[in-house]
């Protein structure tokens, strides 16, 4: 199953992008995607979903959807 990214707001009103399965903040190039404004978080999620950004802390199998489910579906 591919990773599902989402965003959450901290008490200061800033946003963090996280992996909804592990509940961990996404890390890209060693930096967590946190302390963002909402539009930055939305843009990061879009780029992660398109493969333009790659998370350091999400396993490759989760990103690619590998291994396939039964009968390759």
PDB file of N, CA, C, O and CB in Angstrom:
ATOM      1  N   UNK A   1       0.853  -1.181   0.000  1.00  0.00           N
ATOM      2  CA  UNK A   1       0.000   0.000   0.000  1.00  0.00           C
ATOM      3  C   UNK A   1       0.895   1.239   0.000  1.00  0.00           C
ATOM      4  O   UNK A   1       1.799   1.347   0.829  1.00  0.00           O
ATOM      5  CB  UNK A   1      -0.969   0.001   1.232  1.00  0.00           C
ATOM      6  N   UNK A   2       0.656   2.164  -0.911  1.00  0.00           N
ATOM      7  CA  UNK A   2       1.454   3.396  -0.937  1.00  0.00           C
ATOM      8  C   UNK A   2       1.249   4.225   0.333  1.00  0.00           C
ATOM      9  O   UNK A   2       0.207   4.160   0.986  1.00  0.00           O
ATOM     10  CB  UNK A   2       1.094   4.234  -2.170  1.00  0.00           C
ATOM     11  N   UNK A   3       2.255   4.986   0.648  1.00  0.00           N
ATOM     12  CA  UNK A   3       2.197   5.857   1.811  1.00  0.00           C
ATOM     13  C   UNK A   3       1.148   6.941   1.605  1.00  0.00           C
ATOM     14  O   UNK A   3       1.021   7.497   0.514  1.00  0.00           O
ATOM     15  CB  UNK A   3       3.572   6.484   2.088  1.00  0.00           C
ATOM     16  N   UNK A   4       0.403   7.235   2.658  1.00  0.00           N
ATOM     17  CA  UNK A   4      -0.576   8.320   2.625  1.00  0.00           C
ATOM     18  C   UNK A   4      -0.032   9.442   3.495  1.00  0.00           C
ATOM     19  O   UNK A   4       0.192   9.265   4.692  1.00  0.00           O
ATOM     20  CB  UNK A   4      -1.999   7.844   3.119  1.00  0.00           C
ATOM     21  N   UNK A   5       0.174  10.588   2.880  1.00  0.00           N
ATOM     22  CA  UNK A   5       0.685  11.756   3.589  1.00  0.00           C
ATOM     23  C   UNK A   5      -0.465  12.659   3.976  1.00  0.00           C
ATOM     24  O   UNK A   5      -1.451  12.780   3.249  1.00  0.00           O
ATOM     25  CB  UNK A   5       1.706  12.523   2.730  1.00  0.00           C
ATOM     26  N   UNK A   6      -0.331  13.288   5.126  1.00  0.00           N
ATOM     27  CA  UNK A   6      -1.347  14.220   5.595  1.00  0.00           C
ATOM     28  C   UNK A   6      -0.636  15.342   6.338  1.00  0.00           C
ATOM     29  O   UNK A   6       0.587  15.321   6.475  1.00  0.00           O
ATOM     30  CB  UNK A   6      -2.405  13.509   6.511  1.00  0.00           C
ATOM     31  N   UNK A   7      -1.384  16.306   6.811  1.00  0.00           N
ATOM     32  CA  UNK A   7      -0.804  17.435   7.553  1.00  0.00           C
ATOM     33  C   UNK A   7      -1.561  17.614   8.849  1.00  0.00           C
ATOM     34  O   UNK A   7      -2.734  17.258   8.960  1.00  0.00           O
ATOM     35  CB  UNK A   7      -0.841  18.743   6.716  1.00  0.00           C
ATOM     36  N   UNK A   8      -0.875  18.169   9.821  1.00  0.00           N
ATOM     37  CA  UNK A   8      -1.511  18.493  11.100  1.00  0.00           C
ATOM     38  C   UNK A   8      -0.941  19.807  11.606  1.00  0.00           C
ATOM     39  O   UNK A   8       0.194  20.175  11.304  1.00  0.00           O
ATOM     40  CB  UNK A   8      -1.298  17.355  12.149  1.00  0.00           C
ATOM     41  N   UNK A   9      -1.751  20.494  12.373  1.00  0.00           N
ATOM     42  CA  UNK A   9      -1.362  21.813  12.877  1.00  0.00           C
ATOM     43  C   UNK A   9      -0.879  21.701  14.316  1.00  0.00           C
ATOM     44  O   UNK A   9      -1.477  21.002  15.133  1.00  0.00           O
ATOM     45  CB  UNK A   9      -2.542  22.806  12.783  1.00  0.00           C
ATOM     46  N   UNK A  10       0.213  22.400  14.615  1.00  0.00           N
ATOM     47  CA  UNK A  10       0.741  22.400  15.981  1.00  0.00           C
ATOM     48  C   UNK A  10       0.089  23.539  16.781  1.00  0.00           C
ATOM     49  O   UNK A  10      -0.636  24.353  16.209  1.00  0.00           O
ATOM     50  CB  UNK A  10       2.300  22.550  15.973  1.00  0.00           C
ATOM     51  N   UNK A  11       0.338  23.604  18.087  1.00  0.00           N
ATOM     52  CA  UNK A  11      -0.289  24.633  18.921  1.00  0.00           C
ATOM     53  C   UNK A  11       0.048  26.071  18.504  1.00  0.00           C
ATOM     54  O   UNK A  11      -0.711  26.995  18.798  1.00  0.00           O
ATOM     55  CB  UNK A  11       0.123  24.429  20.348  1.00  0.00           C
ATOM     56  N   UNK A  12       1.181  26.259  17.822  1.00  0.00           N
ATOM     57  CA  UNK A  12       1.556  27.607  17.376  1.00  0.00           C
ATOM     58  C   UNK A  12       0.914  27.986  16.040  1.00  0.00           C
ATOM     59  O   UNK A  12       1.105  29.098  15.546  1.00  0.00           O
ATOM     60  CB  UNK A  12       3.068  27.710  17.258  1.00  0.00           C
ATOM     61  N   UNK A  13       0.150  27.053  15.459  1.00  0.00           N
ATOM     62  CA  UNK A  13      -0.522  27.335  14.198  1.00  0.00           C
ATOM     63  C   UNK A  13       0.280  26.967  12.968  1.00  0.00           C
ATOM     64  O   UNK A  13      -0.149  27.243  11.848  1.00  0.00           O
ATOM     65  CB  UNK A  13      -0.863  28.765  14.134  1.00  0.00           C
ATOM     66  N   UNK A  14       1.441  26.346  13.154  1.00  0.00           N
ATOM     67  CA  UNK A  14       2.251  25.907  12.024  1.00  0.00           C
ATOM     68  C   UNK A  14       1.888  24.464  11.678  1.00  0.00           C
ATOM     69  O   UNK A  14       1.257  23.763  12.470  1.00  0.00           O
ATOM     70  CB  UNK A  14       3.771  26.035  12.344  1.00  0.00           C
ATOM     71  N   UNK A  15       2.297  24.030  10.476  1.00  0.00           N
ATOM     72  CA  UNK A  15       1.880  22.734   9.954  1.00  0.00           C
ATOM     73  C   UNK A  15       3.047  21.775   9.830  1.00  0.00           C
ATOM     74  O   UNK A  15       4.194  22.173   9.628  1.00  0.00           O
ATOM     75  CB  UNK A  15       1.210  22.901   8.610  1.00  0.00           C
ATOM     76  N   UNK A  16       2.714  20.486   9.959  1.00  0.00           N
ATOM     77  CA  UNK A  16       3.684  19.404   9.806  1.00  0.00           C
ATOM     78  C   UNK A  16       3.096  18.389   8.837  1.00  0.00           C
ATOM     79  O   UNK A  16       1.905  18.084   8.895  1.00  0.00           O
ATOM     80  CB  UNK A  16       4.033  18.738  11.188  1.00  0.00           C
ATOM     81  N   UNK A  17       3.932  17.869   7.948  1.00  0.00           N
ATOM     82  CA  UNK A  17       3.529  16.794   7.049  1.00  0.00           C
ATOM     83  C   UNK A  17       3.948  15.486   7.708  1.00  0.00           C
ATOM     84  O   UNK A  17       5.076  15.358   8.185  1.00  0.00           O
ATOM     85  CB  UNK A  17       4.171  16.956   5.612  1.00  0.00           C
ATOM     86  N   UNK A  18       3.038  14.517   7.734  1.00  0.00           N
ATOM     87  CA  UNK A  18       3.334  13.248   8.377  1.00  0.00           C
ATOM     88  C   UNK A  18       2.786  12.078   7.569  1.00  0.00           C
ATOM     89  O   UNK A  18       1.904  12.234   6.725  1.00  0.00           O
ATOM     90  CB  UNK A  18       2.762  13.225   9.787  1.00  0.00           C
ATOM     91  N   UNK A  19       3.341  10.899   7.856  1.00  0.00           N
ATOM     92  CA  UNK A  19       2.871   9.644   7.274  1.00  0.00           C
ATOM     93  C   UNK A  19       1.708   9.166   8.141  1.00  0.00           C
ATOM     94  O   UNK A  19       1.888   8.921   9.334  1.00  0.00           O
ATOM     95  CB  UNK A  19       4.030   8.558   7.194  1.00  0.00           C
ATOM     96  N   UNK A  20       0.531   9.033   7.560  1.00  0.00           N
ATOM     97  CA  UNK A  20      -0.652   8.716   8.361  1.00  0.00           C
ATOM     98  C   UNK A  20      -0.618   7.316   8.957  1.00  0.00           C
ATOM     99  O   UNK A  20      -1.304   7.059   9.947  1.00  0.00           O
ATOM    100  CB  UNK A  20      -1.886   8.867   7.522  1.00  0.00           C
ATOM    101  N   UNK A  21       0.159   6.404   8.383  1.00  0.00           N
ATOM    102  CA  UNK A  21       0.227   5.052   8.940  1.00  0.00           C
ATOM    103  C   UNK A  21       1.126   4.997  10.180  1.00  0.00           C
ATOM    104  O   UNK A  21       0.745   4.433  11.205  1.00  0.00           O
ATOM    105  CB  UNK A  21       0.740   4.071   7.880  1.00  0.00           C
ATOM    106  N   UNK A  22       2.320   5.586  10.078  1.00  0.00           N
ATOM    107  CA  UNK A  22       3.256   5.539  11.207  1.00  0.00           C
ATOM    108  C   UNK A  22       3.052   6.697  12.179  1.00  0.00           C
ATOM    109  O   UNK A  22       3.517   6.640  13.317  1.00  0.00           O
ATOM    110  CB  UNK A  22       4.686   5.550  10.697  1.00  0.00           C
ATOM    111  N   UNK A  23       2.369   7.734  11.742  1.00  0.00           N
ATOM    112  CA  UNK A  23       2.135   8.952  12.517  1.00  0.00           C
ATOM    113  C   UNK A  23       3.428   9.739  12.738  1.00  0.00           C
ATOM    114  O   UNK A  23       3.479  10.610  13.607  1.00  0.00           O
ATOM    115  CB  UNK A  23       1.503   8.606  13.863  1.00  0.00           C
ATOM    116  N   UNK A  24       4.483   9.437  11.952  1.00  0.00           N
ATOM    117  CA  UNK A  24       5.764  10.135  12.060  1.00  0.00           C
ATOM    118  C   UNK A  24       5.816  11.311  11.093  1.00  0.00           C
ATOM    119  O   UNK A  24       5.263  11.257   9.995  1.00  0.00           O
ATOM    120  CB  UNK A  24       6.932   9.170  11.788  1.00  0.00           C
ATOM    121  N   UNK A  25       6.495  12.377  11.524  1.00  0.00           N
ATOM    122  CA  UNK A  25       6.736  13.503  10.617  1.00  0.00           C
ATOM    123  C   UNK A  25       7.606  13.020   9.470  1.00  0.00           C
ATOM    124  O   UNK A  25       8.531  12.234   9.674  1.00  0.00           O
ATOM    125  CB  UNK A  25       7.410  14.703  11.361  1.00  0.00           C
ATOM    126  N   UNK A  26       7.314  13.485   8.275  1.00  0.00           N
ATOM    127  CA  UNK A  26       8.119  13.144   7.106  1.00  0.00           C
ATOM    128  C   UNK A  26       9.421  13.932   7.172  1.00  0.00           C
ATOM    129  O   UNK A  26       9.418  15.124   7.481  1.00  0.00           O
ATOM    130  CB  UNK A  26       7.348  13.442   5.778  1.00  0.00           C
ATOM    131  N   UNK A  27      10.537  13.261   6.878  1.00  0.00           N
ATOM    132  CA  UNK A  27      11.856  13.877   6.861  1.00  0.00           C
ATOM    133  C   UNK A  27      12.367  13.834   5.422  1.00  0.00           C
ATOM    134  O   UNK A  27      12.374  12.775   4.794  1.00  0.00           O
ATOM    135  CB  UNK A  27      12.847  13.148   7.845  1.00  0.00           C
ATOM    136  N   UNK A  28      12.793  14.984   4.902  1.00  0.00           N
ATOM    137  CA  UNK A  28      13.347  15.083   3.551  1.00  0.00           C
ATOM    138  C   UNK A  28      14.713  15.746   3.653  1.00  0.00           C
ATOM    139  O   UNK A  28      14.843  16.830   4.222  1.00  0.00           O
ATOM    140  CB  UNK A  28      12.396  15.890   2.594  1.00  0.00           C
ATOM    141  N   UNK A  29      15.719  15.100   3.107  1.00  0.00           N
ATOM    142  CA  UNK A  29      17.095  15.609   3.164  1.00  0.00           C
ATOM    143  C   UNK A  29      17.529  15.924   4.592  1.00  0.00           C
ATOM    144  O   UNK A  29      18.220  16.911   4.843  1.00  0.00           O
ATOM    145  CB  UNK A  29      17.230  16.856   2.300  1.00  0.00           C
ATOM    146  N   UNK A  30      17.108  15.067   5.520  1.00  0.00           N
ATOM    147  CA  UNK A  30      17.515  15.220   6.910  1.00  0.00           C
ATOM    148  C   UNK A  30      16.718  16.223   7.729  1.00  0.00           C
ATOM    149  O   UNK A  30      16.984  16.396   8.918  1.00  0.00           O
ATOM    150  CB  UNK A  30      18.914  15.605   6.947  1.00  0.00           C
ATOM    151  N   UNK A  31      15.752  16.881   7.118  1.00  0.00           N
ATOM    152  CA  UNK A  31      14.963  17.896   7.827  1.00  0.00           C
ATOM    153  C   UNK A  31      13.490  17.494   7.878  1.00  0.00           C
ATOM    154  O   UNK A  31      12.917  17.101   6.862  1.00  0.00           O
ATOM    155  CB  UNK A  31      15.116  19.277   7.146  1.00  0.00           C
ATOM    156  N   UNK A  32      12.878  17.591   9.055  1.00  0.00           N
ATOM    157  CA  UNK A  32      11.450  17.267   9.137  1.00  0.00           C
ATOM    158  C   UNK A  32      10.621  18.338   8.424  1.00  0.00           C
ATOM    159  O   UNK A  32      10.951  19.524   8.451  1.00  0.00           O
ATOM    160  CB  UNK A  32      11.003  17.136  10.616  1.00  0.00           C
ATOM    161  N   UNK A  33       9.549  17.892   7.795  1.00  0.00           N
ATOM    162  CA  UNK A  33       8.636  18.842   7.147  1.00  0.00           C
ATOM    163  C   UNK A  33       7.671  19.360   8.210  1.00  0.00           C
ATOM    164  O   UNK A  33       6.518  18.937   8.289  1.00  0.00           O
ATOM    165  CB  UNK A  33       7.856  18.172   5.945  1.00  0.00           C
ATOM    166  N   UNK A  34       8.170  20.279   9.019  1.00  0.00           N
ATOM    167  CA  UNK A  34       7.374  20.873  10.091  1.00  0.00           C
ATOM    168  C   UNK A  34       7.708  22.357  10.173  1.00  0.00           C
ATOM    169  O   UNK A  34       8.694  22.820   9.601  1.00  0.00           O
ATOM    170  CB  UNK A  34       7.640  20.162  11.461  1.00  0.00           C
ATOM    171  N   UNK A  35       6.868  23.091  10.895  1.00  0.00           N
ATOM    172  CA  UNK A  35       7.055  24.534  10.987  1.00  0.00           C
ATOM    173  C   UNK A  35       6.697  25.245   9.700  1.00  0.00           C
ATOM    174  O   UNK A  35       7.229  26.314   9.402  1.00  0.00           O
ATOM    175  CB  UNK A  35       8.476  24.847  11.357  1.00  0.00           C
ATOM    176  N   UNK A  36       5.787  24.646   8.930  1.00  0.00           N
ATOM    177  CA  UNK A  36       5.398  25.171   7.617  1.00  0.00           C
ATOM    178  C   UNK A  36       4.100  25.952   7.714  1.00  0.00           C
ATOM    179  O   UNK A  36       3.309  25.756   8.638  1.00  0.00           O
ATOM    180  CB  UNK A  36       5.251  24.031   6.597  1.00  0.00           C
ATOM    181  N   UNK A  37       3.887  26.851   6.739  1.00  0.00           N
ATOM    182  CA  UNK A  37       2.549  27.423   6.651  1.00  0.00           C
ATOM    183  C   UNK A  37       1.694  26.424   5.865  1.00  0.00           C
ATOM    184  O   UNK A  37       2.231  25.501   5.252  1.00  0.00           O
ATOM    185  CB  UNK A  37       2.564  28.857   5.963  1.00  0.00           C
ATOM    186  N   UNK A  38       0.401  26.598   5.879  1.00  0.00           N
ATOM    187  CA  UNK A  38      -0.486  25.588   5.305  1.00  0.00           C
ATOM    188  C   UNK A  38      -0.243  25.362   3.819  1.00  0.00           C
ATOM    189  O   UNK A  38      -0.295  24.221   3.360  1.00  0.00           O
ATOM    190  CB  UNK A  38      -1.920  25.986   5.521  1.00  0.00           C
ATOM    191  N   UNK A  39       0.020  26.405   3.065  1.00  0.00           N
ATOM    192  CA  UNK A  39       0.246  26.227   1.628  1.00  0.00           C
ATOM    193  C   UNK A  39       1.549  25.468   1.360  1.00  0.00           C
ATOM    194  O   UNK A  39       1.627  24.695   0.406  1.00  0.00           O
ATOM    195  CB  UNK A  39       0.278  27.592   0.922  1.00  0.00           C
ATOM    196  N   UNK A  40       2.574  25.684   2.200  1.00  0.00           N
ATOM    197  CA  UNK A  40       3.824  24.930   2.058  1.00  0.00           C
ATOM    198  C   UNK A  40       3.589  23.443   2.349  1.00  0.00           C
ATOM    199  O   UNK A  40       4.120  22.577   1.653  1.00  0.00           O
ATOM    200  CB  UNK A  40       4.912  25.498   3.006  1.00  0.00           C
ATOM    201  N   UNK A  41       2.796  23.156   3.376  1.00  0.00           N
ATOM    202  CA  UNK A  41       2.485  21.762   3.707  1.00  0.00           C
ATOM    203  C   UNK A  41       1.711  21.100   2.568  1.00  0.00           C
ATOM    204  O   UNK A  41       2.005  19.963   2.198  1.00  0.00           O
ATOM    205  CB  UNK A  41       1.673  21.683   5.020  1.00  0.00           C
ATOM    206  N   UNK A  42       0.724  21.805   2.012  1.00  0.00           N
ATOM    207  CA  UNK A  42      -0.052  21.270   0.894  1.00  0.00           C
ATOM    208  C   UNK A  42       0.852  20.990  -0.304  1.00  0.00           C
ATOM    209  O   UNK A  42       0.734  19.948  -0.949  1.00  0.00           O
ATOM    210  CB  UNK A  42      -1.172  22.248   0.499  1.00  0.00           C
ATOM    211  N   UNK A  43       1.747  21.917  -0.594  1.00  0.00           N
ATOM    212  CA  UNK A  43       2.663  21.752  -1.726  1.00  0.00           C
ATOM    213  C   UNK A  43       3.601  20.564  -1.495  1.00  0.00           C
ATOM    214  O   UNK A  43       3.866  19.800  -2.423  1.00  0.00           O
ATOM    215  CB  UNK A  43       3.481  23.043  -1.949  1.00  0.00           C
ATOM    216  N   UNK A  44       4.101  20.405  -0.280  1.00  0.00           N
ATOM    217  CA  UNK A  44       4.987  19.284   0.038  1.00  0.00           C
ATOM    218  C   UNK A  44       4.256  17.953  -0.155  1.00  0.00           C
ATOM    219  O   UNK A  44       4.822  17.009  -0.706  1.00  0.00           O
ATOM    220  CB  UNK A  44       5.514  19.402   1.489  1.00  0.00           C
ATOM    221  N   UNK A  45       3.004  17.876   0.294  1.00  0.00           N
ATOM    222  CA  UNK A  45       2.213  16.650   0.126  1.00  0.00           C
ATOM    223  C   UNK A  45       2.035  16.341  -1.351  1.00  0.00           C
ATOM    224  O   UNK A  45       2.178  15.189  -1.761  1.00  0.00           O
ATOM    225  CB  UNK A  45       0.834  16.784   0.813  1.00  0.00           C
ATOM    226  N   UNK A  46       1.727  17.348  -2.154  1.00  0.00           N
ATOM    227  CA  UNK A  46       1.568  17.141  -3.592  1.00  0.00           C
ATOM    228  C   UNK A  46       2.861  16.623  -4.209  1.00  0.00           C
ATOM    229  O   UNK A  46       2.830  15.695  -5.016  1.00  0.00           O
ATOM    230  CB  UNK A  46       1.138  18.443  -4.279  1.00  0.00           C
ATOM    231  N   UNK A  47       4.003  17.213  -3.839  1.00  0.00           N
ATOM    232  CA  UNK A  47       5.289  16.786  -4.380  1.00  0.00           C
ATOM    233  C   UNK A  47       5.654  15.377  -3.926  1.00  0.00           C
ATOM    234  O   UNK A  47       6.209  14.605  -4.709  1.00  0.00           O
ATOM    235  CB  UNK A  47       6.378  17.760  -3.967  1.00  0.00           C
ATOM    236  N   UNK A  48       5.357  15.030  -2.687  1.00  0.00           N
ATOM    237  CA  UNK A  48       5.593  13.666  -2.206  1.00  0.00           C
ATOM    238  C   UNK A  48       4.747  12.672  -2.994  1.00  0.00           C
ATOM    239  O   UNK A  48       5.239  11.618  -3.394  1.00  0.00           O
ATOM    240  CB  UNK A  48       5.279  13.556  -0.696  1.00  0.00           C
ATOM    241  N   UNK A  49       3.491  12.999  -3.217  1.00  0.00           N
ATOM    242  CA  UNK A  49       2.596  12.102  -3.950  1.00  0.00           C
ATOM    243  C   UNK A  49       3.009  11.938  -5.407  1.00  0.00           C
ATOM    244  O   UNK A  49       2.808  10.871  -5.986  1.00  0.00           O
ATOM    245  CB  UNK A  49       1.173  12.617  -3.879  1.00  0.00           C
ATOM    246  N   UNK A  50       3.580  12.972  -6.005  1.00  0.00           N
ATOM    247  CA  UNK A  50       4.043  12.904  -7.402  1.00  0.00           C
ATOM    248  C   UNK A  50       5.434  12.299  -7.518  1.00  0.00           C
ATOM    249  O   UNK A  50       5.886  12.004  -8.624  1.00  0.00           O
ATOM    250  CB  UNK A  50       4.042  14.294  -8.023  1.00  0.00           C
ATOM    251  N   UNK A  51       6.120  12.109  -6.394  1.00  0.00           N
ATOM    252  CA  UNK A  51       7.467  11.564  -6.423  1.00  0.00           C
ATOM    253  C   UNK A  51       8.545  12.604  -6.654  1.00  0.00           C
ATOM    254  O   UNK A  51       9.697  12.252  -6.908  1.00  0.00           O
ATOM    255  CB  UNK A  51       7.558  10.530  -7.472  1.00  0.00           C
ATOM    256  N   UNK A  52       8.193  13.879  -6.571  1.00  0.00           N
ATOM    257  CA  UNK A  52       9.175  14.950  -6.745  1.00  0.00           C
ATOM    258  C   UNK A  52      10.013  15.145  -5.490  1.00  0.00           C
ATOM    259  O   UNK A  52      11.129  15.657  -5.569  1.00  0.00           O
ATOM    260  CB  UNK A  52       8.477  16.256  -7.110  1.00  0.00           C
ATOM    261  N   UNK A  53       9.496  14.749  -4.343  1.00  0.00           N
ATOM    262  CA  UNK A  53      10.236  14.720  -3.074  1.00  0.00           C
ATOM    263  C   UNK A  53      10.228  13.277  -2.598  1.00  0.00           C
ATOM    264  O   UNK A  53       9.271  12.539  -2.834  1.00  0.00           O
ATOM    265  CB  UNK A  53       9.601  15.695  -1.988  1.00  0.00           C
ATOM    266  N   UNK A  54      11.300  12.881  -1.926  1.00  0.00           N
ATOM    267  CA  UNK A  54      11.396  11.535  -1.378  1.00  0.00           C
ATOM    268  C   UNK A  54      11.656  11.625   0.111  1.00  0.00           C
ATOM    269  O   UNK A  54      12.557  12.334   0.558  1.00  0.00           O
ATOM    270  CB  UNK A  54      12.506  10.723  -2.080  1.00  0.00           C
ATOM    271  N   UNK A  55      10.869  10.910   0.861  1.00  0.00           N
ATOM    272  CA  UNK A  55      11.007  10.898   2.311  1.00  0.00           C
ATOM    273  C   UNK A  55      12.196  10.038   2.725  1.00  0.00           C
ATOM    274  O   UNK A  55      12.405   8.949   2.189  1.00  0.00           O
ATOM    275  CB  UNK A  55       9.718  10.386   2.971  1.00  0.00           C
ATOM    276  N   UNK A  56      12.968  10.535   3.681  1.00  0.00           N
ATOM    277  CA  UNK A  56      14.095   9.775   4.220  1.00  0.00           C
ATOM    278  C   UNK A  56      13.641   8.652   5.143  1.00  0.00           C
ATOM    279  O   UNK A  56      14.342   7.650   5.279  1.00  0.00           O
ATOM    280  CB  UNK A  56      15.037  10.699   4.967  1.00  0.00           C
ATOM    281  N   UNK A  57      12.497   8.797   5.770  1.00  0.00           N
ATOM    282  CA  UNK A  57      12.110   7.863   6.823  1.00  0.00           C
ATOM    283  C   UNK A  57      10.919   6.972   6.486  1.00  0.00           C
ATOM    284  O   UNK A  57      10.378   6.312   7.373  1.00  0.00           O
ATOM    285  CB  UNK A  57      11.803   8.621   8.051  1.00  0.00           C
ATOM    286  N   UNK A  58      10.507   6.942   5.241  1.00  0.00           N
ATOM    287  CA  UNK A  58       9.430   6.054   4.832  1.00  0.00           C
ATOM    288  C   UNK A  58      10.058   4.974   3.956  1.00  0.00           C
ATOM    289  O   UNK A  58      10.724   5.302   2.974  1.00  0.00           O
ATOM    290  CB  UNK A  58       8.282   6.833   4.069  1.00  0.00           C
ATOM    291  N   UNK A  59       9.865   3.689   4.283  1.00  0.00           N
ATOM    292  CA  UNK A  59      10.496   2.620   3.501  1.00  0.00           C
ATOM    293  C   UNK A  59      10.116   2.671   2.030  1.00  0.00           C
ATOM    294  O   UNK A  59       8.986   3.015   1.683  1.00  0.00           O
ATOM    295  CB  UNK A  59      10.120   1.272   4.070  1.00  0.00           C
ATOM    296  N   UNK A  60      11.062   2.329   1.170  1.00  0.00           N
ATOM    297  CA  UNK A  60      10.837   2.336  -0.274  1.00  0.00           C
ATOM    298  C   UNK A  60       9.641   1.467  -0.648  1.00  0.00           C
ATOM    299  O   UNK A  60       8.882   1.823  -1.549  1.00  0.00           O
ATOM    300  CB  UNK A  60      12.088   1.852  -1.011  1.00  0.00           C
ATOM    301  N   UNK A  61       9.461   0.337   0.025  1.00  0.00           N
ATOM    302  CA  UNK A  61       8.336  -0.531  -0.310  1.00  0.00           C
ATOM    303  C   UNK A  61       7.011   0.167  -0.073  1.00  0.00           C
ATOM    304  O   UNK A  61       6.059  -0.059  -0.821  1.00  0.00           O
ATOM    305  CB  UNK A  61       8.397  -1.815   0.500  1.00  0.00           C
ATOM    306  N   UNK A  62       6.924   1.005   0.943  1.00  0.00           N
ATOM    307  CA  UNK A  62       5.679   1.737   1.213  1.00  0.00           C
ATOM    308  C   UNK A  62       5.443   2.789   0.147  1.00  0.00           C
ATOM    309  O   UNK A  62       4.305   2.998  -0.274  1.00  0.00           O
ATOM    310  CB  UNK A  62       5.721   2.394   2.606  1.00  0.00           C
ATOM    311  N   UNK A  63       6.515   3.465  -0.301  1.00  0.00           N
ATOM    312  CA  UNK A  63       6.357   4.505  -1.319  1.00  0.00           C
ATOM    313  C   UNK A  63       5.911   3.920  -2.647  1.00  0.00           C
ATOM    314  O   UNK A  63       5.086   4.514  -3.341  1.00  0.00           O
ATOM    315  CB  UNK A  63       7.660   5.270  -1.503  1.00  0.00           C
ATOM    316  N   UNK A  64       6.444   2.770  -3.006  1.00  0.00           N
ATOM    317  CA  UNK A  64       6.178   2.220  -4.328  1.00  0.00           C
ATOM    318  C   UNK A  64       4.931   1.353  -4.376  1.00  0.00           C
ATOM    319  O   UNK A  64       4.423   1.056  -5.457  1.00  0.00           O
ATOM    320  CB  UNK A  64       7.353   1.424  -4.788  1.00  0.00           C
ATOM    321  N   UNK A  65       4.433   0.943  -3.215  1.00  0.00           N
ATOM    322  CA  UNK A  65       3.311   0.020  -3.203  1.00  0.00           C
ATOM    323  C   UNK A  65       3.769  -1.416  -3.379  1.00  0.00           C
ATOM    324  O   UNK A  65       2.929  -2.295  -3.574  1.00  0.00           O
ATOM    325  CB  UNK A  65       2.320   0.385  -4.287  1.00  0.00           C
ATOM    326  N   UNK A  66       5.058  -1.691  -3.319  1.00  0.00           N
ATOM    327  CA  UNK A  66       5.615  -3.025  -3.487  1.00  0.00           C
ATOM    328  C   UNK A  66       5.694  -3.694  -2.134  1.00  0.00           C
ATOM    329  O   UNK A  66       6.000  -2.987  -1.174  1.00  0.00           O
ATOM    330  CB  UNK A  66       7.006  -2.973  -4.157  1.00  0.00           C
ATOM    331  N   UNK A  67       5.461  -4.934  -1.959  1.00  0.00           N
ATOM    332  CA  UNK A  67       5.089  -5.887  -3.009  1.00  0.00           C
ATOM    333  C   UNK A  67       3.626  -5.741  -3.375  1.00  0.00           C
ATOM    334  O   UNK A  67       2.827  -5.237  -2.586  1.00  0.00           O
ATOM    335  CB  UNK A  67       5.376  -7.322  -2.563  1.00  0.00           C
ATOM    336  N   UNK A  68       3.278  -6.183  -4.571  1.00  0.00           N
ATOM    337  CA  UNK A  68       1.878  -6.082  -4.997  1.00  0.00           C
ATOM    338  C   UNK A  68       1.012  -7.005  -4.160  1.00  0.00           C
ATOM    339  O   UNK A  68       1.495  -7.952  -3.541  1.00  0.00           O
ATOM    340  CB  UNK A  68       1.731  -6.424  -6.496  1.00  0.00           C
ATOM    341  N   UNK A  69      -0.258  -6.712  -4.157  1.00  0.00           N
ATOM    342  CA  UNK A  69      -1.209  -7.558  -3.443  1.00  0.00           C
ATOM    343  C   UNK A  69      -1.451  -8.814  -4.259  1.00  0.00           C
ATOM    344  O   UNK A  69      -0.851  -8.990  -5.320  1.00  0.00           O
ATOM    345  CB  UNK A  69      -2.545  -6.807  -3.173  1.00  0.00           C
ATOM    346  N   UNK A  70      -2.305  -9.671  -3.786  1.00  0.00           N
ATOM    347  CA  UNK A  70      -2.620 -10.931  -4.445  1.00  0.00           C
ATOM    348  C   UNK A  70      -2.942 -10.727  -5.927  1.00  0.00           C
ATOM    349  O   UNK A  70      -3.691  -9.821  -6.290  1.00  0.00           O
ATOM    350  CB  UNK A  70      -3.790 -11.610  -3.744  1.00  0.00           C
ATOM    351  N   UNK A  71      -2.375 -11.570  -6.764  1.00  0.00           N
ATOM    352  CA  UNK A  71      -2.571 -11.539  -8.221  1.00  0.00           C
ATOM    353  C   UNK A  71      -2.055 -10.253  -8.850  1.00  0.00           C
ATOM    354  O   UNK A  71      -2.496  -9.869  -9.933  1.00  0.00           O
ATOM    355  CB  UNK A  71      -4.041 -11.707  -8.554  1.00  0.00           C
ATOM    356  N   UNK A  72      -1.111  -9.578  -8.166  1.00  0.00           N
ATOM    357  CA  UNK A  72      -0.510  -8.381  -8.743  1.00  0.00           C
ATOM    358  C   UNK A  72      -1.402  -7.166  -8.730  1.00  0.00           C
ATOM    359  O   UNK A  72      -1.074  -6.156  -9.353  1.00  0.00           O
ATOM    360  CB  UNK A  72      -0.103  -8.654 -10.126  1.00  0.00           C
ATOM    361  N   UNK A  73      -2.514  -7.233  -8.043  1.00  0.00           N
ATOM    362  CA  UNK A  73      -3.449  -6.104  -8.010  1.00  0.00           C
ATOM    363  C   UNK A  73      -3.240  -5.264  -6.786  1.00  0.00           C
ATOM    364  O   UNK A  73      -3.939  -4.269  -6.593  1.00  0.00           O
ATOM    365  CB  UNK A  73      -4.883  -6.588  -8.058  1.00  0.00           C
TER     366      UNK A  73
END
